[in-house]
Tab-separated table of C-alpha atoms in Angstrom:
chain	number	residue	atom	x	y	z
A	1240	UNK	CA	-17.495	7.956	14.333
A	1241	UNK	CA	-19.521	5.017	15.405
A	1242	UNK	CA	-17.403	1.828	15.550
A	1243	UNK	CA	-19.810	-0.564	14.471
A	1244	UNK	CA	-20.390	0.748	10.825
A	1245	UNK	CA	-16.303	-0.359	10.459
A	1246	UNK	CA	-17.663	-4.019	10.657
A	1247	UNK	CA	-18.449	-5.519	7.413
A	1248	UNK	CA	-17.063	-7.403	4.905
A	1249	UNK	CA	-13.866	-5.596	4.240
A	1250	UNK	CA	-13.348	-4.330	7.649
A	1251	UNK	CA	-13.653	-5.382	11.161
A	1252	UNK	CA	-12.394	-8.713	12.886
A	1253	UNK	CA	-14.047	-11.308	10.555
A	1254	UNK	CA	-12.876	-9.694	7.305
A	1255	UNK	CA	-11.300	-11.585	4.779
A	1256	UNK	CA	-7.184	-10.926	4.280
A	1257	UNK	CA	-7.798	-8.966	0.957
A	1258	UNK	CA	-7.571	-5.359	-0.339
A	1259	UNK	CA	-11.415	-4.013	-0.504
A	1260	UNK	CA	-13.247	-4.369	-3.803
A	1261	UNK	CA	-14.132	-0.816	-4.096
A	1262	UNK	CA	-12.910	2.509	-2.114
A	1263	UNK	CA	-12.726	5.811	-2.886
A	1264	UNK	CA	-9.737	8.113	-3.780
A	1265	UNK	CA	-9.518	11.919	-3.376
A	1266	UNK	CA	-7.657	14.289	-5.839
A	1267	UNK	CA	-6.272	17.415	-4.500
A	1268	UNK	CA	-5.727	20.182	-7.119
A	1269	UNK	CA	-3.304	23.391	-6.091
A	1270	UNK	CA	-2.527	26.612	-7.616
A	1271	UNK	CA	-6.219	27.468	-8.173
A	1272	UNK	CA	-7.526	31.243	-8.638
A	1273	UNK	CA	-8.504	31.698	-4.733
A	1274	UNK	CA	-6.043	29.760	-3.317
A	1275	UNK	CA	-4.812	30.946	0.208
A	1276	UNK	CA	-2.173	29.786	2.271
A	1277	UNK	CA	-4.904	28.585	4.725
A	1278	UNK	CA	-6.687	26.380	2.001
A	1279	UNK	CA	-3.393	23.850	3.028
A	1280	UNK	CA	-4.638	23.563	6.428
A	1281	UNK	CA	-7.742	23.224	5.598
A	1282	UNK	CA	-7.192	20.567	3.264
A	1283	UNK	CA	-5.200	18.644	6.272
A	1284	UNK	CA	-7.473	19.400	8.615
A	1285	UNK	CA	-10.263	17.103	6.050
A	1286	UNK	CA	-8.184	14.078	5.347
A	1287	UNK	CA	-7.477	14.085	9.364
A	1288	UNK	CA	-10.628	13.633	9.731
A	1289	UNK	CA	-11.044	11.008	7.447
A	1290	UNK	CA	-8.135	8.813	8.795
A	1291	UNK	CA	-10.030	9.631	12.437
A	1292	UNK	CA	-13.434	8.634	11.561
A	1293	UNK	CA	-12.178	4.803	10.483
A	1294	UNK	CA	-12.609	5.347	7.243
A	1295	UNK	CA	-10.398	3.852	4.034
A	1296	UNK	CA	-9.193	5.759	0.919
A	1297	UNK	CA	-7.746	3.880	-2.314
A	1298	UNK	CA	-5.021	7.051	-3.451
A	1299	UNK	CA	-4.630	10.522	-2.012
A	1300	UNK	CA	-3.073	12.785	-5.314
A	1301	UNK	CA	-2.361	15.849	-4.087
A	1302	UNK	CA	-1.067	17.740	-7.476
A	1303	UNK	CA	-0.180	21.547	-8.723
A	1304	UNK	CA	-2.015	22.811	-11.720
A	1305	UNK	CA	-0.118	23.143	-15.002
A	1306	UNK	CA	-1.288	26.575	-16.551
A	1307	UNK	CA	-1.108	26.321	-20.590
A	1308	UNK	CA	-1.238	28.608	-23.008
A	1309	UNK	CA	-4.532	30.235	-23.876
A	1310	UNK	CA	-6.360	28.683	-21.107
A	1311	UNK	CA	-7.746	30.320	-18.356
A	1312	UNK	CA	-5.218	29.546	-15.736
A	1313	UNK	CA	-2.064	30.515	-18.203
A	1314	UNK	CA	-1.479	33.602	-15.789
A	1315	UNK	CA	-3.165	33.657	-12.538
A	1316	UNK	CA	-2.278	29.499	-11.804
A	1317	UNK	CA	1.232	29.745	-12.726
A	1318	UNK	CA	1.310	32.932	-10.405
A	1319	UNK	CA	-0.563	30.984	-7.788
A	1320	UNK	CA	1.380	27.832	-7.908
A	1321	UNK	CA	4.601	29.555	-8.125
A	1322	UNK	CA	3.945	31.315	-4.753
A	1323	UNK	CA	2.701	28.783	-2.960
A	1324	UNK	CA	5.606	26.271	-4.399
A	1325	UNK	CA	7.687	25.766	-0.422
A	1326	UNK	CA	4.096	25.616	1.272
A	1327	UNK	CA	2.871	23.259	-1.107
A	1328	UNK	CA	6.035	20.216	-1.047
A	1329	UNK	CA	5.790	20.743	2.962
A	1330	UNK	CA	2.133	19.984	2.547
A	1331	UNK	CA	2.528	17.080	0.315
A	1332	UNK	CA	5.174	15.470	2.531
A	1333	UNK	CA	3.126	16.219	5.769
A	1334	UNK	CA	0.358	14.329	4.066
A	1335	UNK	CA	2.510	11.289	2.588
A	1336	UNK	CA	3.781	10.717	6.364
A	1337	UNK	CA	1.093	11.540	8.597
A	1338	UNK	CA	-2.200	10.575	6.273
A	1339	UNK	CA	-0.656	7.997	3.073
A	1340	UNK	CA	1.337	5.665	5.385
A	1341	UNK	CA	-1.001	4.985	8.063
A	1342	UNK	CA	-3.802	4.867	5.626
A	1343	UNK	CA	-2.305	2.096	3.311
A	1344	UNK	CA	-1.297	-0.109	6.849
A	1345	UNK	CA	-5.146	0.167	7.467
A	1346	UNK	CA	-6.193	-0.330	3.605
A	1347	UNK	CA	-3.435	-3.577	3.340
A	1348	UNK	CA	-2.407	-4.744	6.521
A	1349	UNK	CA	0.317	-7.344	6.723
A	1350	UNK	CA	-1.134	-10.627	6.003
A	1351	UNK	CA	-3.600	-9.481	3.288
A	1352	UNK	CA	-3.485	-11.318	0.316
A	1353	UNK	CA	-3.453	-9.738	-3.055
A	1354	UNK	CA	-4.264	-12.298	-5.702
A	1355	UNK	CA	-2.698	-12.282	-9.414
A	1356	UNK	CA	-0.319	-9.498	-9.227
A	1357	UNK	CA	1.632	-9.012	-13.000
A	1358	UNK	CA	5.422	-8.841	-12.538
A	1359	UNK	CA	6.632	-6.007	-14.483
A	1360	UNK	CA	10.298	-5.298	-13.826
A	1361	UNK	CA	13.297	-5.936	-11.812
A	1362	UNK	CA	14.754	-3.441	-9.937
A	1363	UNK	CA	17.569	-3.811	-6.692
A	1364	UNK	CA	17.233	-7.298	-6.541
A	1365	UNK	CA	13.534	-7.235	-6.192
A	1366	UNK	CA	10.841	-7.991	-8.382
A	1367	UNK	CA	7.835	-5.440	-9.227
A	1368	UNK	CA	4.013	-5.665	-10.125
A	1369	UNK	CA	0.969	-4.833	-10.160
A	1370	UNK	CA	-2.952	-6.530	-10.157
A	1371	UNK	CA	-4.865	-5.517	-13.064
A	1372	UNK	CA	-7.246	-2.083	-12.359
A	1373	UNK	CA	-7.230	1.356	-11.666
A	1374	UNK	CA	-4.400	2.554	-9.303
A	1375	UNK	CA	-3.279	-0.583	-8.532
A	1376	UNK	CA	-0.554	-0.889	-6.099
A	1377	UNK	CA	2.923	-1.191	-6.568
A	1378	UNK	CA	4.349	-4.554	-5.156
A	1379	UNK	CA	7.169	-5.623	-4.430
A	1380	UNK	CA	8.619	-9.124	-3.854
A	1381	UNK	CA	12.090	-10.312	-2.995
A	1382	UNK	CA	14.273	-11.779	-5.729
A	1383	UNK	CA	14.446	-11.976	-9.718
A	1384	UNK	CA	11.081	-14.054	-10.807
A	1385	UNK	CA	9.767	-14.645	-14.173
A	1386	UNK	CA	8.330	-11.418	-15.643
A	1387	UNK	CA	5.052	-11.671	-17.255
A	1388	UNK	CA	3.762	-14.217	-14.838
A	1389	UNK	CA	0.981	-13.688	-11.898
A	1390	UNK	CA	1.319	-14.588	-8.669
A	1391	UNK	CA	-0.331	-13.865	-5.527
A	1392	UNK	CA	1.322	-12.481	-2.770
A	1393	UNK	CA	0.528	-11.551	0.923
A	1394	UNK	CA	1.732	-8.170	2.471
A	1395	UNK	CA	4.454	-8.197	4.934
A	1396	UNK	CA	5.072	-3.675	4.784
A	1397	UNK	CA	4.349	-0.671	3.023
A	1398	UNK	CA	5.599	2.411	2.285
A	1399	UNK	CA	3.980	5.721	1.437
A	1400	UNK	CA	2.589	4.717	-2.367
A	1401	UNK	CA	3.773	1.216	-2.622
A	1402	UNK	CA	3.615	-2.640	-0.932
A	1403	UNK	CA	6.160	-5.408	-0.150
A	1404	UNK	CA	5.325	-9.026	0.383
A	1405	UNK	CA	6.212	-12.099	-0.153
A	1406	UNK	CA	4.733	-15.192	-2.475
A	1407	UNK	CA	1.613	-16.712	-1.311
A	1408	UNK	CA	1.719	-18.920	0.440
A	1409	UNK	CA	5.225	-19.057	0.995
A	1410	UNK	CA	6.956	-22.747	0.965
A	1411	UNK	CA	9.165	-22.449	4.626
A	1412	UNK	CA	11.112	-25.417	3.655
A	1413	UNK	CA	11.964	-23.397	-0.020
A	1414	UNK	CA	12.145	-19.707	0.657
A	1415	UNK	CA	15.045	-18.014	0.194
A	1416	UNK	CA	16.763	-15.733	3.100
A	1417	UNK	CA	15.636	-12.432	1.920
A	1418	UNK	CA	11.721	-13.595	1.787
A	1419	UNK	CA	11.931	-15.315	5.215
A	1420	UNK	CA	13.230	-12.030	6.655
A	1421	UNK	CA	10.620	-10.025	4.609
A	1422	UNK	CA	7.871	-11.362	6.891
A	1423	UNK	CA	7.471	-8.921	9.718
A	1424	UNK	CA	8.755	-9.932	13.173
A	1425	UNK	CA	12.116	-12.307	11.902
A	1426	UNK	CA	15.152	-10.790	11.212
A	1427	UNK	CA	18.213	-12.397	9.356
A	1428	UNK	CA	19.854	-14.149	12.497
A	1429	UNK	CA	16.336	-15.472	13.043
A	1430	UNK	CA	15.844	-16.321	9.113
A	1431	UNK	CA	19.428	-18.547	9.688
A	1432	UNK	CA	18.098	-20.412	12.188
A	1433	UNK	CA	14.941	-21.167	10.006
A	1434	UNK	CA	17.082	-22.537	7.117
A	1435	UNK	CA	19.346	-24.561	9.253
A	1436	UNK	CA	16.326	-26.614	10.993
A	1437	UNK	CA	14.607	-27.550	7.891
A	1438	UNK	CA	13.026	-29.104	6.934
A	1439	UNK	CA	9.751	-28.863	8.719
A	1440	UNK	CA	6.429	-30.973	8.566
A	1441	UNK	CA	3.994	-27.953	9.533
A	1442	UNK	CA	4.664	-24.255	9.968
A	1443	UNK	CA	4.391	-25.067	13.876
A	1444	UNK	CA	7.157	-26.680	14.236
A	1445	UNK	CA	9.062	-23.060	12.534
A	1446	UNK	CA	10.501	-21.596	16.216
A	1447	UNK	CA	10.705	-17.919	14.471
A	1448	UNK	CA	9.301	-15.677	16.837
A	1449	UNK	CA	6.541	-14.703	14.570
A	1450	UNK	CA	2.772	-15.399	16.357
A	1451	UNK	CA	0.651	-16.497	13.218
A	1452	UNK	CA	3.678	-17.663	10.765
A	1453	UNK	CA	0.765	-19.360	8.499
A	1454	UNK	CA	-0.648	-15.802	7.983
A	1455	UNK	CA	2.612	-15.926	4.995
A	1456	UNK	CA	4.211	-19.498	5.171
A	1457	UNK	CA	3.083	-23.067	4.627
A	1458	UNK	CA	4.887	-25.869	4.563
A	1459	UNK	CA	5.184	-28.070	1.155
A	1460	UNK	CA	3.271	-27.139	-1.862
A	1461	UNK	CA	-0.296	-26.988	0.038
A	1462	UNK	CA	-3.071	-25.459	-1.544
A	1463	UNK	CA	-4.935	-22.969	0.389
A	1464	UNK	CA	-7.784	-20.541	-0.406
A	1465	UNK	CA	-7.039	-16.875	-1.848
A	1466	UNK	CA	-9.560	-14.508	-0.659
A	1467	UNK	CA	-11.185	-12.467	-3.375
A	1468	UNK	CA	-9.889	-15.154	-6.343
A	1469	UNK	CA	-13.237	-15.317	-7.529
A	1470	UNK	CA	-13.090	-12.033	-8.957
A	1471	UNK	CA	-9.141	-11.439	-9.611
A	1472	UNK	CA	-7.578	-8.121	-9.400
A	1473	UNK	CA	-7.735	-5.671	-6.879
A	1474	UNK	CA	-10.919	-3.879	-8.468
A	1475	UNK	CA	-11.370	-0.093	-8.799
């Protein structure tokens, strides 16, 4: 593909920290009359390609048909589906690890900001939300905090389907263990040594091994700017 259509507003060098107003998803249906073993390949083959040329896509489903009663598909899709049931979970994990993880690293890389995110629920000491649209992400952010509130939060890793991060921007002189060691490149022996040498006066004087600290952290309650806050949410 040719590199310089990748430079814009959402992508490139210059882009703002933020998830993309508007991208794409694809829905894969299987256990269709005419499927072949070959149509998995095929399929992988195509969103290869994708992830190759540079581009970006929102959600990959990849889904078996449900054959009811008095449809069309109530005999030949069940048949289908059921034959092709080992081929397709291979297929869908193949895709999850070689196409879903690198795609969401490109889509959200650490450091992008998503602004108002809804927490939902605590689960495993960690607290879970969302941004208000369609398949919006699932993030995650260390600790317990209030449920029902909106914060904004920058990206620190991701999994297959989901986001961590940690509160943006983060206070170095007030964050807790687990968010200091949530931020990619400082480890808990490194997260000590942050929280004995508070506190700090800017996020330069933080000696944590991490190149661009402020990409997470500031110091104090400092307001900064929140890329995309002029339209909230994370859009379609």
């Amino acid at each position: 593909g040719d590199p310089e259509r990748l430079v814009g507003p959402s992508t490139g060098p210059d882009a703002s920290p933020r998830l993309p107003k508007l991208l794409p998803g694809i829905n894969l249906v299987h256990g269709l009359a005419g499927e072949r073993p070959e149509t998995y390949e095929h399929n992988k083959r195509f969103l290869q390609t994708v992830y190759d040329e540079g581009l970006m896509l929102r959600r990959i489903n990849v889904r078996q048909v449900m054959a009811f009663a008095g449809t069309e598909m109530a005999e030949t899709g069940a048949e289908i589906a059921q034959e092709h049931r080992d081929q397709f979970q291979s297929y869908k994990r193949e895709v999850r690890e070689t196409i879903d993880n690198p795609m969401l690293d490109r889509v959200v890389p650490p450091g992008t900001v998503l602004p108002d995110v809804h927490l939902e629920y605590h689960q495993d000491g960690k607290t879970f939300g969302r941004q208000l649209g369609t398949y919006a992400l699932l993030v995650a952010v260390p600790g317990e905090r209030e449920l029902g509130a909106a914060i904004d939060v920058a990206i620190t890793d991701h999994g297959y389907r989901s986001v961590t991060g940690v509160p943006y921007p983060l206070d170095v002189n007030a964050a807790s263990m687990d968010e200091l060691t949530a931020i990619p490149g400082i480890n808990r022996s490194t997260a000590g040594d942050v929280v004995v040498g508070r506190p700090y006066e800017s996020v330069e004087e933080v000696d944590a091994g991490v190149s661009d600290l402020s990409r997470f952290a500031v110091v104090g309650d400092l307001d900064v700017s929140i890329p995309g806050r002029e339209r909230s949410g994370a859009g379609p």
